[in-house]
Tab-separated table of C-alpha atoms in Angstrom:
chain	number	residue	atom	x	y	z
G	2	UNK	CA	0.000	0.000	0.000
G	3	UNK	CA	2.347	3.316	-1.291
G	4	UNK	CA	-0.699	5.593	-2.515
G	5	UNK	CA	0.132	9.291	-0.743
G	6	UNK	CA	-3.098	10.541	0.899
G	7	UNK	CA	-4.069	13.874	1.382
G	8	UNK	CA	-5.635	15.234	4.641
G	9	UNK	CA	-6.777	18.653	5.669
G	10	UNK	CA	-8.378	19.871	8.655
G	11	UNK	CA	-10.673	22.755	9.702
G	12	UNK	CA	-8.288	23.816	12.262
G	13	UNK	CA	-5.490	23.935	11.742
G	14	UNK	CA	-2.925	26.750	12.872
G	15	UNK	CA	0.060	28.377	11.720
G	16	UNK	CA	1.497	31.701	11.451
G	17	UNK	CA	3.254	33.610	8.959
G	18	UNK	CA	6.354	36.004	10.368
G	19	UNK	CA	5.611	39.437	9.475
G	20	UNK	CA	9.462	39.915	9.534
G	21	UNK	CA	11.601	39.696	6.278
G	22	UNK	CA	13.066	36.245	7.070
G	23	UNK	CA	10.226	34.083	5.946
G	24	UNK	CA	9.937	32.245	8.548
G	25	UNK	CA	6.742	30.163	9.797
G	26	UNK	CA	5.562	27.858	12.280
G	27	UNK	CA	2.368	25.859	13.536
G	28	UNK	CA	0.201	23.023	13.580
G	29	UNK	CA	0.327	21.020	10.560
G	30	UNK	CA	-1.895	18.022	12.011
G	31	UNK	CA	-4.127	17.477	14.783
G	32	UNK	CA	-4.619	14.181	16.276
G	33	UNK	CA	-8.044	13.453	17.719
G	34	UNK	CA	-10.111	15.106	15.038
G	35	UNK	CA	-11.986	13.386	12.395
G	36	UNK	CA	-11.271	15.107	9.224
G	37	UNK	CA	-13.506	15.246	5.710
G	38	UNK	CA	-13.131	11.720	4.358
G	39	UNK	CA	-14.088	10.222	8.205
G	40	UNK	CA	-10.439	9.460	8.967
G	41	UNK	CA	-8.849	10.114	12.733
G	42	UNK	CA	-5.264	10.833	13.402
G	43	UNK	CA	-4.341	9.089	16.648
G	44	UNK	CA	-1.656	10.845	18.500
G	45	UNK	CA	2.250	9.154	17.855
G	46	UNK	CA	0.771	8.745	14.296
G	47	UNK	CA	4.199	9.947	12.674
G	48	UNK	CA	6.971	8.559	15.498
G	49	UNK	CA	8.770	6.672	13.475
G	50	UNK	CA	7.605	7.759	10.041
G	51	UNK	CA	9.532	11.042	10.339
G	52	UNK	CA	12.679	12.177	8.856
G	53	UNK	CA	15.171	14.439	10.451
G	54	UNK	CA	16.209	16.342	7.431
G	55	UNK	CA	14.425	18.978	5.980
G	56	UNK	CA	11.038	18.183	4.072
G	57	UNK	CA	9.555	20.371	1.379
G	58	UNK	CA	6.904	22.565	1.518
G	59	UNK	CA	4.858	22.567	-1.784
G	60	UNK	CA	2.155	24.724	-3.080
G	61	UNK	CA	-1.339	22.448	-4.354
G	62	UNK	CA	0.372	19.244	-3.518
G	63	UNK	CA	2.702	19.798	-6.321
G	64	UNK	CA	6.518	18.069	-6.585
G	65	UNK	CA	7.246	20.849	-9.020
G	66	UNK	CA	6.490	23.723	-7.341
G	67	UNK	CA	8.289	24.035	-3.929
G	68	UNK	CA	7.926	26.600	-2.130
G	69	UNK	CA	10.057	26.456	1.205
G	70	UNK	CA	11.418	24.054	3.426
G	71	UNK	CA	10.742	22.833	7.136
G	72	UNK	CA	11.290	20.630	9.717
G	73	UNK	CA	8.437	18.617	11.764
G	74	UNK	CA	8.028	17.619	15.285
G	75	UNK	CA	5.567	14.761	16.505
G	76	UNK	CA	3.764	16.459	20.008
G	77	UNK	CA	1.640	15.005	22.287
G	78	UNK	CA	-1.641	16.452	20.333
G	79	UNK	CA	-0.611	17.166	16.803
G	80	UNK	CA	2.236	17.464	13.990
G	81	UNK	CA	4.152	20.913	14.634
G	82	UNK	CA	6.449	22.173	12.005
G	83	UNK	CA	8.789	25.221	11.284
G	84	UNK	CA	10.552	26.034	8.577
G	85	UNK	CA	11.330	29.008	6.084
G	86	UNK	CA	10.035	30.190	2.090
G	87	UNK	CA	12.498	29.834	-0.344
G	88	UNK	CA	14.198	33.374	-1.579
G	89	UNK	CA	12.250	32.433	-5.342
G	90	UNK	CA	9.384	34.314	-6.600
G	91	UNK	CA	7.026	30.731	-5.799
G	92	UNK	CA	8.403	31.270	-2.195
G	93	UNK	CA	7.582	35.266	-1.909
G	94	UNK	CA	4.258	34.232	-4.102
G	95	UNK	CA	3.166	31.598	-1.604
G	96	UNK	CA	4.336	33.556	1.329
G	97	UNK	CA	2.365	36.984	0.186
G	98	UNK	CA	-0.694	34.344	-0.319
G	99	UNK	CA	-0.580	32.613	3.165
G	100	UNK	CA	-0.451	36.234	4.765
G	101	UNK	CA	-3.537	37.371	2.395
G	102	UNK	CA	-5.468	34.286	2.951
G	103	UNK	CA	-6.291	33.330	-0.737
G	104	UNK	CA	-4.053	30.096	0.159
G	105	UNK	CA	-3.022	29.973	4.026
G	106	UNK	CA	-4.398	26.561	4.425
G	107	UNK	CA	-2.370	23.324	5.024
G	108	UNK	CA	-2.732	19.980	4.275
G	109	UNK	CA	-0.769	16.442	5.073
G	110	UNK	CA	0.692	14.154	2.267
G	111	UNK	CA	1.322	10.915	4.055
G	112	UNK	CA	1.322	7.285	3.033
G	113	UNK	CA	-0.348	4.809	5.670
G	114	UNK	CA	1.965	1.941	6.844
G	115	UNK	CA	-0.801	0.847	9.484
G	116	UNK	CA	-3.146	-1.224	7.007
G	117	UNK	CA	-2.997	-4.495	6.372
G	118	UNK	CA	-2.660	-6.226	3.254
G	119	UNK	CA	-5.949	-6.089	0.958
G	120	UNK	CA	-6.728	-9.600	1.014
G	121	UNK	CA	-6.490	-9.655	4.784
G	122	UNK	CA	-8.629	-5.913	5.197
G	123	UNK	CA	-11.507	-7.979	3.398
G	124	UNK	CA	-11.644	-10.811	5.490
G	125	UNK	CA	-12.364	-8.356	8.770
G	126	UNK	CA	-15.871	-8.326	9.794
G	127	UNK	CA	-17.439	-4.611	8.950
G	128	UNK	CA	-17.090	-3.373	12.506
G	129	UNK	CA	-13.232	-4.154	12.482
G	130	UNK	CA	-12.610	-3.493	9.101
G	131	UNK	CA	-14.010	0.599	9.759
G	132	UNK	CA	-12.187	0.916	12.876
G	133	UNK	CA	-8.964	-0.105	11.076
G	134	UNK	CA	-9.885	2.033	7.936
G	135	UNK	CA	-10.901	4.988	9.867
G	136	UNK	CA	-8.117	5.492	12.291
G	137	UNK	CA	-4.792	6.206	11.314
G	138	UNK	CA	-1.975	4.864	14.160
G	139	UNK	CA	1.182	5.000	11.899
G	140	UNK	CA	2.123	6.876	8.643
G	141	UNK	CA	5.236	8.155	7.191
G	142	UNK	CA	5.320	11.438	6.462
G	143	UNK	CA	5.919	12.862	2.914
G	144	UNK	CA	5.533	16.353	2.631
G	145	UNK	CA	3.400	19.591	3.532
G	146	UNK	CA	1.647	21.309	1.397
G	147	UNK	CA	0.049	25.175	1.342
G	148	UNK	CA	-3.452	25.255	-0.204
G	149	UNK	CA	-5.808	28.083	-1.216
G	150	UNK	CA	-8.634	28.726	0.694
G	151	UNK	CA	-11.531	25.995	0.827
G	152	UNK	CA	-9.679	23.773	-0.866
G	153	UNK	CA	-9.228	21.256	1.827
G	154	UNK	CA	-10.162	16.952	0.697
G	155	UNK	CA	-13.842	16.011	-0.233
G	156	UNK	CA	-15.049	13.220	0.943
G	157	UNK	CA	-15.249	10.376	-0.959
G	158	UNK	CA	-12.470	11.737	-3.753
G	159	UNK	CA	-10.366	9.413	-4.584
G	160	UNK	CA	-6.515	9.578	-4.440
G	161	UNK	CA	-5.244	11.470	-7.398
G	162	UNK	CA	-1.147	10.704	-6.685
G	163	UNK	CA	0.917	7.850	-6.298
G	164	UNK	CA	4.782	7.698	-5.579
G	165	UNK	CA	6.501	6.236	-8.505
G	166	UNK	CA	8.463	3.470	-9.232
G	167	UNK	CA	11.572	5.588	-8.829
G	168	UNK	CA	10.460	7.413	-5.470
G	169	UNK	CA	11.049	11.192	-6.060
G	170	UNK	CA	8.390	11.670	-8.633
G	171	UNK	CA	4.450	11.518	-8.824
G	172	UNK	CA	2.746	10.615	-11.495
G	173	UNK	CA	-1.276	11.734	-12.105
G	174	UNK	CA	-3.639	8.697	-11.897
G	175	UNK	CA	-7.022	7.794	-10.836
G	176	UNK	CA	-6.009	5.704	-8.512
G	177	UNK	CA	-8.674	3.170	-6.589
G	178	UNK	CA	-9.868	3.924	-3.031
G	179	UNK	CA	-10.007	1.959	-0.553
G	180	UNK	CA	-13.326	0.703	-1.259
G	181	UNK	CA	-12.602	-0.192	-5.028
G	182	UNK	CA	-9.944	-2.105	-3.353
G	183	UNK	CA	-11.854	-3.929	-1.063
G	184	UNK	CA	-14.211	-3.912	-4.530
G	185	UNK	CA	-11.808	-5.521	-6.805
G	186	UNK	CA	-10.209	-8.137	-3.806
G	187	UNK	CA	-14.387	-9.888	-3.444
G	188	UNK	CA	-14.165	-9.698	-7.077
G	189	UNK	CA	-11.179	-11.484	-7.507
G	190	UNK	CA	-11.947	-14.452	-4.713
G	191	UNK	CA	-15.158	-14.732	-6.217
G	192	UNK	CA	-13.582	-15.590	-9.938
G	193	UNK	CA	-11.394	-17.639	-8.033
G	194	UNK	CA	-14.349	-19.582	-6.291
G	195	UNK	CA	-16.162	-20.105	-9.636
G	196	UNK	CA	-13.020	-21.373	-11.603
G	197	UNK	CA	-12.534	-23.723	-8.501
G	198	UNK	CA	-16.433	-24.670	-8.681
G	199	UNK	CA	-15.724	-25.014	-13.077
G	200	UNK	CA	-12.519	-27.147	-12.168
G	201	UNK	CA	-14.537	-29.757	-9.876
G	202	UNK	CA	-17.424	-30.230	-12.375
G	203	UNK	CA	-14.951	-30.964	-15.056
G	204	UNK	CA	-13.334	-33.383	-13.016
G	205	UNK	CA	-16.550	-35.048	-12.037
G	206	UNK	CA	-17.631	-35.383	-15.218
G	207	UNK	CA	-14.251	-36.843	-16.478
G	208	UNK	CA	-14.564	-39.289	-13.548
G	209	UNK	CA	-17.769	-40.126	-15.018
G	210	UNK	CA	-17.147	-40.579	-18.678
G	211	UNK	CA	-14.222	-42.962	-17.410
G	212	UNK	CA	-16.678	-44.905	-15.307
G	213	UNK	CA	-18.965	-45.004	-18.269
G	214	UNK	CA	-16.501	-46.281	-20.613
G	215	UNK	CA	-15.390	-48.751	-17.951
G	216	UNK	CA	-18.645	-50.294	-18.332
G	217	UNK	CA	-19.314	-50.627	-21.693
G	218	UNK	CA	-15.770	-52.300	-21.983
């Protein structure tokens, strides 16, 4: 499971410095509050899914269109980062935008490495199966993103970005949800069930054409 999801919540808080380094700071994920697609962050969500180098702040989600740099901390109640706009005319753009509020929004690219595999998510009963769905406990952390205003996740969109094959790129897709998944793993046991169910008739009636050939010997 390598899909990068997208999360954004109502309330989240960072600031802008008013000075001339380009600095900011805040909240870029609060754990405990259940965001547009349904989905809880639980708090230690990113312990061990977090680099200590720098991670890139992007503008829409884009790997072609950084606009600064930061570092995050894990916190007992939510994701803090700080970091600083780049000294480019995205980084001044996206800066003079956050402090406007046409885009001073922020939202999470992560890739879940609590789920388990498909074939085992759709042997859960439905109860177990929403509490695992619904509640993210571990993720790796990929990158930060600014956003314009209102532009947060809809629920029920589907994931539009994927990491690569090589890593460092994205490539646009329609890429399934977690309910095609679930979707296209039934799908697949039940062909599986009717080739097994085609396989025994054929046998059976192979036994019996022997049988009936025995006799008439």
């Amino acid at each position: 499971m390598t899909e990068i999801e997208f999360r954004s919540l109502d309330e989240i808080e960072w600031r802008v410095d008013e000075g001339d380094d380009g600095t900011f700071s805040g909240y870029a994920c609060r754990y405990g509050k259940k965001d547009s697609y349904g989905t809880t962050f639980h708090p230690g969500v990113f312990r061990r899914g977090l680099d200590k180098q720098s991670y890139a702040l992007l503008f829409m989600h884009s790997p072609y269109q950084p606009v600064g740099t930061f570092r995050a901390e894990e916190r007992a109640d939510h994701l803090w980062i700080e970091g600083r706009y780049d000294d480019t005319a995205a980084g001044r753009d996206a800066r003079v935008m956050a402090r406007s509020g046409s885009a001073r929004e922020l939202s999470v690219g992560f890739v879940r490495t609590d789920l388990p595999e498909w074939s085992k998510l759709a042997e859960m009963g439905d109860d177990e199966r929403k509490d695992v769905v619904e509640n993210i406990r571990s993720a790796r952390l990929v990158e930060v993103s600014q956003i314009t205003a209102r532009m947060a996740a809809v629920p029920g969109s589907k994931l539009k970005t994927v990491r690569s094959v090589l890593g460092d790129l994205y490539a646009e897709v329609d890429a399934p949800t977690i309910a095609d998944r679930l979707r296209e793993e039934r799908e697949r046991r039940t062909a599986g069930t009717e080739r097994d169910q085609e396989m025994r008739e054929r046998r059976r009636r192979a036994a019996l054409l022997r049988i009936t050939a025995a006799g008439g010997a």
